[in-house]
Short mmCIF file of C-alpha atoms in Angstrom, two decimals:
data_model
loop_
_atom_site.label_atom_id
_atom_site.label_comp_id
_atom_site.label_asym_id
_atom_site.label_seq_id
_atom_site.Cartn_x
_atom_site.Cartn_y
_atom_site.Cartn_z
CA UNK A 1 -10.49 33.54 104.22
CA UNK A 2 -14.13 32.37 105.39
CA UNK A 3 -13.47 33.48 108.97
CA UNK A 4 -12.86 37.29 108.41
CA UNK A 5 -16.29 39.50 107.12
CA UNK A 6 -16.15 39.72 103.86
CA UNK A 7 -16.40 43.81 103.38
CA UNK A 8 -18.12 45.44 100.59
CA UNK A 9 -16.53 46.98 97.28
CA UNK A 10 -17.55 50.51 95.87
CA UNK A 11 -18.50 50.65 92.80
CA UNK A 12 -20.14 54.22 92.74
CA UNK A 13 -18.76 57.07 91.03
CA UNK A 14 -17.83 58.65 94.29
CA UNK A 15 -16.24 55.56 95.34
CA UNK A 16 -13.99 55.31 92.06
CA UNK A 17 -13.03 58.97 92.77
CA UNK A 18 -12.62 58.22 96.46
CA UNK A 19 -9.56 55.91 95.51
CA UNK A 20 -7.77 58.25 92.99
CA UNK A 21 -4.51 57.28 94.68
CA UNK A 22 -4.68 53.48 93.31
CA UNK A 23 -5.57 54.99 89.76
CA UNK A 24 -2.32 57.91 90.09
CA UNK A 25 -0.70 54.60 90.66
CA UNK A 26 -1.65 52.38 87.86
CA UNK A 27 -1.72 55.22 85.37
CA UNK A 28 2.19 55.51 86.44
CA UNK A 29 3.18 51.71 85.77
CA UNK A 30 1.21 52.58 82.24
CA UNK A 31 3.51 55.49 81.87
CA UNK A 32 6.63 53.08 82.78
CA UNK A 33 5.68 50.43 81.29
CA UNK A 34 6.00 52.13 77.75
CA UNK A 35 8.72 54.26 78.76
CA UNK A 36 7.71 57.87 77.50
CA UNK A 37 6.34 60.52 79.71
CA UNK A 38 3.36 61.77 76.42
CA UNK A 39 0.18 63.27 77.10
CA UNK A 40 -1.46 60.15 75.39
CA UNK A 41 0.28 57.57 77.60
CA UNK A 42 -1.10 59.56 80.80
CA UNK A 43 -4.41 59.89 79.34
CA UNK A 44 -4.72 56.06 78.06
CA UNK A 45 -3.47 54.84 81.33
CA UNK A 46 -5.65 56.69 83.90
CA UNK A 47 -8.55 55.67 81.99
CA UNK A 48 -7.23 51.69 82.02
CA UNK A 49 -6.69 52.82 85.34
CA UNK A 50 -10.32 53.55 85.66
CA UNK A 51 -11.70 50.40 83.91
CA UNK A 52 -9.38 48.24 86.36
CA UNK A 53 -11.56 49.53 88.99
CA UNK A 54 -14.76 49.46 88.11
CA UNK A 55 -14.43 45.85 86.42
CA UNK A 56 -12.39 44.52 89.47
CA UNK A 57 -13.29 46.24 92.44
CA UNK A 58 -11.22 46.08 96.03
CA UNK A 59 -13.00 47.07 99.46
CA UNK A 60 -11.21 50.32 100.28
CA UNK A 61 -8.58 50.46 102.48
CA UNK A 62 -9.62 51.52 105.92
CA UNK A 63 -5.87 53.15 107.04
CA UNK A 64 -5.97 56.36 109.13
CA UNK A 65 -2.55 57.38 107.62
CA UNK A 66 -0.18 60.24 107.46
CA UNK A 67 2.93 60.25 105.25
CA UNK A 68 6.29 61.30 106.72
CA UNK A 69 9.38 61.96 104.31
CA UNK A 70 11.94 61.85 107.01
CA UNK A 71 10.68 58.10 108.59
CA UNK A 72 10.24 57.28 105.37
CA UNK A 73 13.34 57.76 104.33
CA UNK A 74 14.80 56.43 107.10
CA UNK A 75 12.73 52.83 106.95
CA UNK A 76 13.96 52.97 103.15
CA UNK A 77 18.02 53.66 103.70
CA UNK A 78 17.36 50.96 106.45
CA UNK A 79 15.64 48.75 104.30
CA UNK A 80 18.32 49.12 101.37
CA UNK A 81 21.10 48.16 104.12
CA UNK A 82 19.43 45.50 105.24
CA UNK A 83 18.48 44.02 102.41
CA UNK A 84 22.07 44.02 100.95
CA UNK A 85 23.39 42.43 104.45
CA UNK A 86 20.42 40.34 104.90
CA UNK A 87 21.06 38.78 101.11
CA UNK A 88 25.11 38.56 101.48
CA UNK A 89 24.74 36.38 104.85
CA UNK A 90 22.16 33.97 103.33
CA UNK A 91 24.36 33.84 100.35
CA UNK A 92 27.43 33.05 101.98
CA UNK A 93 25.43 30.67 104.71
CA UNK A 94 24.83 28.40 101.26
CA UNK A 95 28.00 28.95 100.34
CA UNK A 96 29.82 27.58 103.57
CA UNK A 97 30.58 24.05 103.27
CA UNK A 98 29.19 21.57 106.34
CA UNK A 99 26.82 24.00 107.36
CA UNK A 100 23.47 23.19 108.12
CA UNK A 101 21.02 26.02 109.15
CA UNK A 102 18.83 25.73 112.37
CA UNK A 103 15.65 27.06 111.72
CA UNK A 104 12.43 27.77 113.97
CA UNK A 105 8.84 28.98 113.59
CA UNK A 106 8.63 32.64 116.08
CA UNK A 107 5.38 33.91 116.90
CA UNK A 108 5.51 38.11 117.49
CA UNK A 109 2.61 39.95 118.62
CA UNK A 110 2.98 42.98 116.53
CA UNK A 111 1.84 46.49 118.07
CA UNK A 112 -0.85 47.31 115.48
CA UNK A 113 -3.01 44.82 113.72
CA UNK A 114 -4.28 47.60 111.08
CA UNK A 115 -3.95 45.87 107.58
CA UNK A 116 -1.85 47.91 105.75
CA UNK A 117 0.42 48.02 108.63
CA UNK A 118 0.58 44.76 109.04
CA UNK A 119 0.70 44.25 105.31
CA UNK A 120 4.26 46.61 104.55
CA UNK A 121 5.53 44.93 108.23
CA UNK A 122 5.25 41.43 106.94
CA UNK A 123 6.56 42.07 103.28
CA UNK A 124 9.45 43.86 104.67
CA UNK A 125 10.32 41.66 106.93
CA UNK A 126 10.31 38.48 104.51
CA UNK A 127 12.49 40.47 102.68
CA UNK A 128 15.01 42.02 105.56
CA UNK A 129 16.18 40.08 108.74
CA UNK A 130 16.68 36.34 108.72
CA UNK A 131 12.69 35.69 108.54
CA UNK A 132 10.01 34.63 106.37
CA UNK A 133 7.05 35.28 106.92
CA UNK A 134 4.74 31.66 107.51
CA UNK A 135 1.55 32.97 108.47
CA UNK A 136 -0.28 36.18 109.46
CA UNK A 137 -2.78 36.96 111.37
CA UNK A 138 -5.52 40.05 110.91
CA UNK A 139 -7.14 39.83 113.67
CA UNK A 140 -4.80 39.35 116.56
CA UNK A 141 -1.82 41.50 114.47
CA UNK A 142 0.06 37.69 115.26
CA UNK A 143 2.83 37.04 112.64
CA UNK A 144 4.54 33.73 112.48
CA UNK A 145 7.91 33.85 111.52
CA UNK A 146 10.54 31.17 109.96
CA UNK A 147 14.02 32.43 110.64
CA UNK A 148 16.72 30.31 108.64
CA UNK A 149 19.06 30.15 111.64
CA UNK A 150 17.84 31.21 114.61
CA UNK A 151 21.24 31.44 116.71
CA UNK A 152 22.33 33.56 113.62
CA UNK A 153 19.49 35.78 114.43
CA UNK A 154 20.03 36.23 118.22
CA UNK A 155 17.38 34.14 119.39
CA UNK A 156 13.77 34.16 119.91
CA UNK A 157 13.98 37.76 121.38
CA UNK A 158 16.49 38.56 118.81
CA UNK A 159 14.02 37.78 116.18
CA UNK A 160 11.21 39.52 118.03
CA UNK A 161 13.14 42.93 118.53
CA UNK A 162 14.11 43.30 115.13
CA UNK A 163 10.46 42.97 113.88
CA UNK A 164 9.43 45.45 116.46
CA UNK A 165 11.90 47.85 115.25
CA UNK A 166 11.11 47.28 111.91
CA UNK A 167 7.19 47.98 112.97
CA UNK A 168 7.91 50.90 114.70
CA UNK A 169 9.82 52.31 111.46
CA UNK A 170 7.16 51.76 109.94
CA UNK A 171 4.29 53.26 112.11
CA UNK A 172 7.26 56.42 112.20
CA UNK A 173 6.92 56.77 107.97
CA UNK A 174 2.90 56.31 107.43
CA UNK A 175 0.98 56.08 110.61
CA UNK A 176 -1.73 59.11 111.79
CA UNK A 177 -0.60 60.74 115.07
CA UNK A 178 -3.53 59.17 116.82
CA UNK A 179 -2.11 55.53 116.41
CA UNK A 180 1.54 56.19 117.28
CA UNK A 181 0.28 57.56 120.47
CA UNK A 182 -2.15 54.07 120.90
CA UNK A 183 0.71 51.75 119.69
CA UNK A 184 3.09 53.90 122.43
CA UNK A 185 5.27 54.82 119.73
CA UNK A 186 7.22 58.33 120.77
CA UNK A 187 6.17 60.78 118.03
CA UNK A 188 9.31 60.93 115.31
CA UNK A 189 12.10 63.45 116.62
CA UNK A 190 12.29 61.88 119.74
CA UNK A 191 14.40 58.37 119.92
CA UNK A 192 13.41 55.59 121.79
CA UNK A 193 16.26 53.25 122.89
CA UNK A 194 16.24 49.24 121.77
CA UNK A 195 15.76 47.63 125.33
CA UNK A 196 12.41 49.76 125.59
CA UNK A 197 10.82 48.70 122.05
CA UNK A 198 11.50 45.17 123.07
CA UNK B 1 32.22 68.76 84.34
CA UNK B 2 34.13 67.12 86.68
CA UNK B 3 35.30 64.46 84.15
CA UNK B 4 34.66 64.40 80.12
CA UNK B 5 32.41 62.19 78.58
CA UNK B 6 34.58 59.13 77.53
CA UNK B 7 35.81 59.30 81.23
CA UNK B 8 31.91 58.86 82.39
CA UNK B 9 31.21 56.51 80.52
CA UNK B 10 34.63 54.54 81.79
CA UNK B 11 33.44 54.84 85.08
CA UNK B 12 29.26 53.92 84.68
CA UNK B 13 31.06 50.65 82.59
CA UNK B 14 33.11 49.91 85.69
CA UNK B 15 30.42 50.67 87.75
CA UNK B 16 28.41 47.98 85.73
CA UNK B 17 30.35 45.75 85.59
CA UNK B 18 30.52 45.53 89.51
CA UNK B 19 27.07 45.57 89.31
CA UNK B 20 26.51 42.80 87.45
CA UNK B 21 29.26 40.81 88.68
CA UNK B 22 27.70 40.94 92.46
CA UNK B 23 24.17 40.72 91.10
CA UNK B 24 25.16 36.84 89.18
CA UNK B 25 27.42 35.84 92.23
CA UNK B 26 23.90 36.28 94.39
CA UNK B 27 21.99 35.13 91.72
CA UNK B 28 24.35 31.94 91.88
CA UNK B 29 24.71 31.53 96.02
CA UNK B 30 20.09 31.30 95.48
CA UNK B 31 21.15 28.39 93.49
CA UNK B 32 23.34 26.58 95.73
CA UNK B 33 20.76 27.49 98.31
CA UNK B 34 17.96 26.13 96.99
CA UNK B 35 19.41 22.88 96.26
CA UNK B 36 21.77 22.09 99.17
CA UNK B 37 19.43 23.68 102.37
CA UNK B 38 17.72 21.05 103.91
CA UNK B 39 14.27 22.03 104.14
CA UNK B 40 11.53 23.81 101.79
CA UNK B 41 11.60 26.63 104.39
CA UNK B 42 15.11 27.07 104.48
CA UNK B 43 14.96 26.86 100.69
CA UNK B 44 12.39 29.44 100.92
CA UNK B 45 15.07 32.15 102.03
CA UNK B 46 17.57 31.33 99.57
CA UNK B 47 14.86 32.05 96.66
CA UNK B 48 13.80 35.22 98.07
CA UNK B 49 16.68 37.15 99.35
CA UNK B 50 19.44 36.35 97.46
CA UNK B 51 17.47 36.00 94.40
CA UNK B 52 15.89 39.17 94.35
CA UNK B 53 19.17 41.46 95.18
CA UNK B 54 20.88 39.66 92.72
CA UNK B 55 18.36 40.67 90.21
CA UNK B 56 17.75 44.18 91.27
CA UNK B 57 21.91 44.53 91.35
CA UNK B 58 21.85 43.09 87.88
CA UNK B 59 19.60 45.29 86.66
CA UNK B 60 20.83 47.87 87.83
CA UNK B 61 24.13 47.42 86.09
CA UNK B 62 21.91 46.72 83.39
CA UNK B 63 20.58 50.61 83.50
CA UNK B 64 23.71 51.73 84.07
CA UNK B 65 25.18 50.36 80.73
CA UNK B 66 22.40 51.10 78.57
CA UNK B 67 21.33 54.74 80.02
CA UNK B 68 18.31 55.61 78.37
CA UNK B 69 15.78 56.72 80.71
CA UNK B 70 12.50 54.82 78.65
CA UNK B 71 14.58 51.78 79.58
CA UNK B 72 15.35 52.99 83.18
CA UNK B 73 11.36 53.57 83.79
CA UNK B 74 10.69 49.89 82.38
CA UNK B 75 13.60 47.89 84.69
CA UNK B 76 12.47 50.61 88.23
CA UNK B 77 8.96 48.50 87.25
CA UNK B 78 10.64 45.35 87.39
CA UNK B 79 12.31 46.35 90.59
CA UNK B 80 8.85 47.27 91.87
CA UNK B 81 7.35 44.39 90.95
CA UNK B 82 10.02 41.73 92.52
CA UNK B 83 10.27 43.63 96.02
CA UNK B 84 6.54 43.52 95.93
CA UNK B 85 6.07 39.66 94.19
CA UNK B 86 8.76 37.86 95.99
CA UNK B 87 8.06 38.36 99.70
CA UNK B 88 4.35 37.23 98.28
CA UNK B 89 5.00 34.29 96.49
CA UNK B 90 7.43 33.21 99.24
CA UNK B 91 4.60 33.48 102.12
CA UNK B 92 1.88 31.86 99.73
CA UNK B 93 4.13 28.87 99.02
CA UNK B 94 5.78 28.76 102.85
CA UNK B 95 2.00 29.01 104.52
CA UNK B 96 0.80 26.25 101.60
CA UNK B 97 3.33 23.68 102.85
CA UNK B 98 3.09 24.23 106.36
CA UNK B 99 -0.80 23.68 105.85
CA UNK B 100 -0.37 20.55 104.35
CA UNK B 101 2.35 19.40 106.16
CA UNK B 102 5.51 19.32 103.60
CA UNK B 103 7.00 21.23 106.56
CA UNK B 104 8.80 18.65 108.56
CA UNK B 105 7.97 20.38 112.14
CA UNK B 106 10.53 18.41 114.13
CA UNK B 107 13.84 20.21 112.76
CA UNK B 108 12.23 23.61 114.17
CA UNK B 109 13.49 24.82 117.68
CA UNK B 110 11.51 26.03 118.70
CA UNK B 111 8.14 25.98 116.57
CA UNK B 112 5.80 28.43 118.18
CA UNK B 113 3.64 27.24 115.59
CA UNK B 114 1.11 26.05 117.77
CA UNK B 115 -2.81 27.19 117.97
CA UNK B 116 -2.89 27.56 121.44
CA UNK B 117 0.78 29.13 122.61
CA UNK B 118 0.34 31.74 124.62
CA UNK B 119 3.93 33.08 124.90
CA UNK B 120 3.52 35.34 122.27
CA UNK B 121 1.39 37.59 124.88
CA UNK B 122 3.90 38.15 127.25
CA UNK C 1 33.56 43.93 79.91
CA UNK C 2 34.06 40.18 77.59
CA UNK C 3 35.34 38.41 81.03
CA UNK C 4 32.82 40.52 83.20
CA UNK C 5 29.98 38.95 80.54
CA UNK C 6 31.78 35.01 80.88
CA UNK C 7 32.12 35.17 84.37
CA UNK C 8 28.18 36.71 85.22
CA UNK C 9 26.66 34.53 82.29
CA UNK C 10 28.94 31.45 83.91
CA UNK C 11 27.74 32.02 87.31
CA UNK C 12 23.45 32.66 86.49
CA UNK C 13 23.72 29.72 84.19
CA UNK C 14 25.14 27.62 87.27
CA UNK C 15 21.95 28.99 89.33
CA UNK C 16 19.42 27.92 86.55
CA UNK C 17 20.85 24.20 86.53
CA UNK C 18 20.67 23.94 90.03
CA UNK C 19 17.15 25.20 89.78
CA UNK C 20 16.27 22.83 87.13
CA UNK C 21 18.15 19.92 89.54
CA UNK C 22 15.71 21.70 92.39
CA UNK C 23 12.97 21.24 90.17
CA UNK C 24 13.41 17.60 89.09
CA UNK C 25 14.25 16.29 92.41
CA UNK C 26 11.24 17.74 94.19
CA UNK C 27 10.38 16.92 96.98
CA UNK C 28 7.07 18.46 96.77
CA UNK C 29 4.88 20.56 94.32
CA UNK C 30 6.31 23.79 96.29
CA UNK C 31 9.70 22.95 95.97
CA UNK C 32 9.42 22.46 92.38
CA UNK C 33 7.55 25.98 92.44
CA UNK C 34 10.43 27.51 94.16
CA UNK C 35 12.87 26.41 91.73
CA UNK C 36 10.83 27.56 88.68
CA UNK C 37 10.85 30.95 90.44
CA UNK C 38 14.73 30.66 90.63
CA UNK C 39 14.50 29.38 86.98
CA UNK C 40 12.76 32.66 85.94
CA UNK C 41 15.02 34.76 88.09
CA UNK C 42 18.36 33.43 86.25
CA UNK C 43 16.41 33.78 83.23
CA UNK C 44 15.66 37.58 83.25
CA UNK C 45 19.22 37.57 84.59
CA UNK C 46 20.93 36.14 81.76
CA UNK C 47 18.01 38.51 79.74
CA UNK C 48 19.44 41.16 81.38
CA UNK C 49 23.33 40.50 81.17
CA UNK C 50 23.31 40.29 77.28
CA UNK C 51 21.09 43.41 77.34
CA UNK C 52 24.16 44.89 79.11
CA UNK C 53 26.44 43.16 76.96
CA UNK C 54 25.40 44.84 73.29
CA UNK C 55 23.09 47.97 75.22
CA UNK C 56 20.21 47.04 73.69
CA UNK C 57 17.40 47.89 75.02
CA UNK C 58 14.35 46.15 73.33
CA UNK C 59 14.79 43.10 75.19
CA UNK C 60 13.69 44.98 78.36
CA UNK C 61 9.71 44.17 78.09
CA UNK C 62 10.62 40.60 78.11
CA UNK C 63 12.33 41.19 81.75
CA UNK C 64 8.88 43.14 82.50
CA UNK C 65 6.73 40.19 81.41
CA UNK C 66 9.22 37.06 82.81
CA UNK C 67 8.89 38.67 86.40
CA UNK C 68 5.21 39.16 86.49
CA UNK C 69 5.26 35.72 84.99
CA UNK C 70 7.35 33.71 87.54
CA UNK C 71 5.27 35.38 90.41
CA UNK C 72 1.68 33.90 88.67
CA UNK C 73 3.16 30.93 88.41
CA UNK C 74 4.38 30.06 91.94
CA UNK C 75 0.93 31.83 93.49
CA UNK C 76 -0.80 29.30 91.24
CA UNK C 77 1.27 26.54 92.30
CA UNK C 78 0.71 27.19 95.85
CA UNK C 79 -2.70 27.81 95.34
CA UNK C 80 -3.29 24.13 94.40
CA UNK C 81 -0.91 22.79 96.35
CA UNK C 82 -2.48 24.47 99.41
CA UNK C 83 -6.03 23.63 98.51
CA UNK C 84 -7.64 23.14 101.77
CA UNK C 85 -10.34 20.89 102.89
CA UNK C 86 -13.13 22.35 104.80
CA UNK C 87 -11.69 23.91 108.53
CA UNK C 88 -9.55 25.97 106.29
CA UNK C 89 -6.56 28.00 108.28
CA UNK C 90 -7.11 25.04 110.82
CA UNK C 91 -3.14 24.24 112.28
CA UNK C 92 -3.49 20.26 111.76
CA UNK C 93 -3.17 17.67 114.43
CA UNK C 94 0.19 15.54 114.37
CA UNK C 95 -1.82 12.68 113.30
CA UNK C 96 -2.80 13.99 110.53
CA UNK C 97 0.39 15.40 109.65
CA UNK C 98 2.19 12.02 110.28
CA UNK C 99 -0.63 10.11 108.40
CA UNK C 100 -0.14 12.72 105.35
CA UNK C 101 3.48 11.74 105.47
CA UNK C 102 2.79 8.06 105.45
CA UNK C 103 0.18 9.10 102.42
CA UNK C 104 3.33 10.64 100.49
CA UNK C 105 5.89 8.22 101.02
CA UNK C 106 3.76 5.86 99.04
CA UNK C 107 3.21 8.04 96.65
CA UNK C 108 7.04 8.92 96.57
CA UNK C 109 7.91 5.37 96.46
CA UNK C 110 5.53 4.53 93.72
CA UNK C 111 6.77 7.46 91.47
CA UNK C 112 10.55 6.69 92.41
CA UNK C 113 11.69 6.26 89.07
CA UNK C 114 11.76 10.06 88.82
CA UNK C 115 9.34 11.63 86.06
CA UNK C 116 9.03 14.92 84.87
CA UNK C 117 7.24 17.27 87.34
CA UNK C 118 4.55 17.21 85.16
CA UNK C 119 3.88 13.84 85.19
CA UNK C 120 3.30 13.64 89.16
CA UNK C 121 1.80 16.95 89.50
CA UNK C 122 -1.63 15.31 89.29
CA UNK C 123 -0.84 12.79 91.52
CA UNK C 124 0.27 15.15 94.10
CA UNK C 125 -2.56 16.78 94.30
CA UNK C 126 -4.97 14.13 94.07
CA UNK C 127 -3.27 12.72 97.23
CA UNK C 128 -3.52 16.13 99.17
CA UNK C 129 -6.91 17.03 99.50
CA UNK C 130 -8.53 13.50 99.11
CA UNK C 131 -10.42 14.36 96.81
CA UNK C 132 -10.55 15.18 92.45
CA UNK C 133 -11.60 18.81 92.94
CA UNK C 134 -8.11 20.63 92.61
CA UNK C 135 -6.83 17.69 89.87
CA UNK C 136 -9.15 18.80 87.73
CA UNK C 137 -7.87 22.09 86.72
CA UNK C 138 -4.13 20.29 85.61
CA UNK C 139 -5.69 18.05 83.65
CA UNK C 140 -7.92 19.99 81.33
#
């Protein structure tokens, strides 16, 4: 993508070190991907882990971010749900004879344009409601939306509020204090009603 | 124990069996979706969700039967890697034919698809 | 657990047909990417149902490798498919959209006899970006 600044990798020891979490995470696939919990397997994969970074290096991520186990658990039970309703009413929308699907592009103007944000938003929501995602914008925070049947999905504000939701789930499990308060997101604890996220 | 072990293992077979028997019924309703909805997008949603419940159900059974945990670690990977691969792939090949116009734009109502629409703002 | 196995094998085999049909009747290079991703996706299913069938468990790094597989495959696929001209990102005009039809329904008409994706993948691409820079890479 030409049009956004193309931002600069680290490839300094302190910059390796800086992004320990990506290596805790590859060294774990390692671990999983042969199965055994050894010494050797942690060992060998944290320094493959290593040599993934320094030979293909990603511009850190810039996410002011605080982890929350009860949001989090809450955007995953709701994710789960979803996901198992979400798949059952596509599958039996093929399944229904004579039935052809209305679909429509939606545009929502997400609350946060912050790239990771924006990133576990849109992959979630390909996955959850009745939408895919088309296209994504970094800049504005725009996402653009295909829903397979948009009177299925309650409309263009039907669409819209469910993505919000879904943002604001997310924001609850992994964003800092500072940009729930910007984004107008009541800290977690206290429940905000639908009509006022939409 | 609640149960012995030949009653467990009754129940984890039933259990997989269920398991696997929703998982191919999904996996089989992606299939009739991807060949009978009328458009790539529509397509598009048949392939992901469907498809990718189907297989995590189907693996799952899959665990369930074979219960070692090596083999557990190796299909929670595979789990991983289709929740994270198949929203992906579906938005890479969705965005690729709207940008070169395999998307027939017409059968959308609406399409807010448009450079300049300022709805969105509102 | 035998009719379990017949019914699940029964019903992902179905899938993978219809993703092959998918696949064969196109229309376009995506949709033929979409059904090899469907394709892969019965495949580590059936992988995985005789897994379940006889518990074995050293077919389960072929599941690992099929899924990252299918995934590469359909990013590539879209990749070339998608290759943009210069004004990348750009929404297109309706004239250009309707003149890109007109482009393809030549080309549809011309290949109507119904070869292998393979055989028109080429063309395809040739005929969306105007130009031999993406055709390249199928070829060689």
């Amino acid at each position: 993508m030409s049009l956004h600044p193309r931002r600069r990798t680290v490839r300094t020891v302190r910059g390796i070190v800086a992004q320990w979490p990506a290596i805790a995470v590859l060294a774990a696939i390692w671990v999983l991907l042969w199965g055994d919990l050894s010494w050797a397997n942690v060992i060998a994969g944290a320094l493959l882990a290593v040599l993934i970074m320094v030979v293909f290096p990603l511009p850190p991520v810039a996410a002011q971010g605080r982890f929350r186990l009860g949001p989090f658990l809450v955007l995953a039970g709701r994710f789960v749900a979803d996901l198992v309703v979400a798949s059952f009413h596509v599958a039996f929308m093929a399944l229904r004879p004579r039935y052809v699907p209305r679909g429509a592009v939606v545009v929502v103007q997400l609350r946060n344009p912050d790239d990771v944000f924006l990133t576990i938003t849109a992959v979630l929501s390909t996955l959850v409601p009745g939408s895919l995602v088309v296209e994504a914008q970094r800049r504005t925070g725009l996402v653009y939306l295909h829903v397979l049947d948009i009177e299925d999905s309650g409309g263009v504000e039907g669409v819209r509020r469910n993505v919000l939701q879904l943002e604001e789930r997310v924001l609850r499990a992994f964003a800092s204090d500072d940009v729930l308060a910007q984004c107008d997101v009541p800290q977690p604890g206290g429940r905000t009603s639908n009509e006022e996220v939409a | 124990m609640l149960f012995d072990a030949g009653t467990w293992s009754l129940i984890t077979d039933v259990l997989a069996a269920v398991f696997i028997l929703a998982g191919a019924f999904l996996t089989f309703a992606a299939g009739i979706g991807a060949l009978r909805f009328p458009s790539l997008l529509a397509r598009m949603h048949a392939v992901t969700k469907p498809q990718v419940l189907g297989l995590i159900l189907l693996l799952i059974g899959l665990s369930l039967r074979v219960r070692s945990w090596s083999a557990v670690a190796m299909l929670a990977l595979v789990v991983a890697f289709q929740l994270l691969t198949a929203p992906v792939g579906a938005h890479l090949v969705s965005r690729a034919g709207f940008r070169t116009g395999k998307v027939d734009e017409s059968e959308l109502q609406p399409n807010q698809m448009e450079p300049d629409d300022d709805e969105h703002t509102a | 657990m035998v009719v379990v196995v017949i019914v699940a094998v029964t019903l992902v085999v179905t899938a993978a047909v219809l993703a092959l049909i998918r696949i064969e009747k196109g229309p376009s290079m995506l949709d033929r990417a979409l059904g090899l991703d469907l394709l892969t996706a019965s495949l580590v299913g059936a992988i995985a149902i005789e897994a379940a069938w006889v518990r074995r468990t050293e077919t389960i790094p072929i599941l690992v490798a099929l899924s990252l597989v299918g995934f590469v495959g359909s990013v590539a696929l879209s990749r070339f498919a998608a290759r943009e001209p210069e004004g990348e990102g750009r929404v297109r005009s309706p004239e250009e959209v309707a003149a890109q039809a007109r482009a393809s329904d030549v080309m549809r008409t011309e290949h109507g006899h119904g070869g292998t994706a393979a055989a028109e993948a080429p063309d395809e691409q040739d005929e969306q970006d105007g130009g031999r820079t993406s055709g390249r890479g199928w070829r060689s």
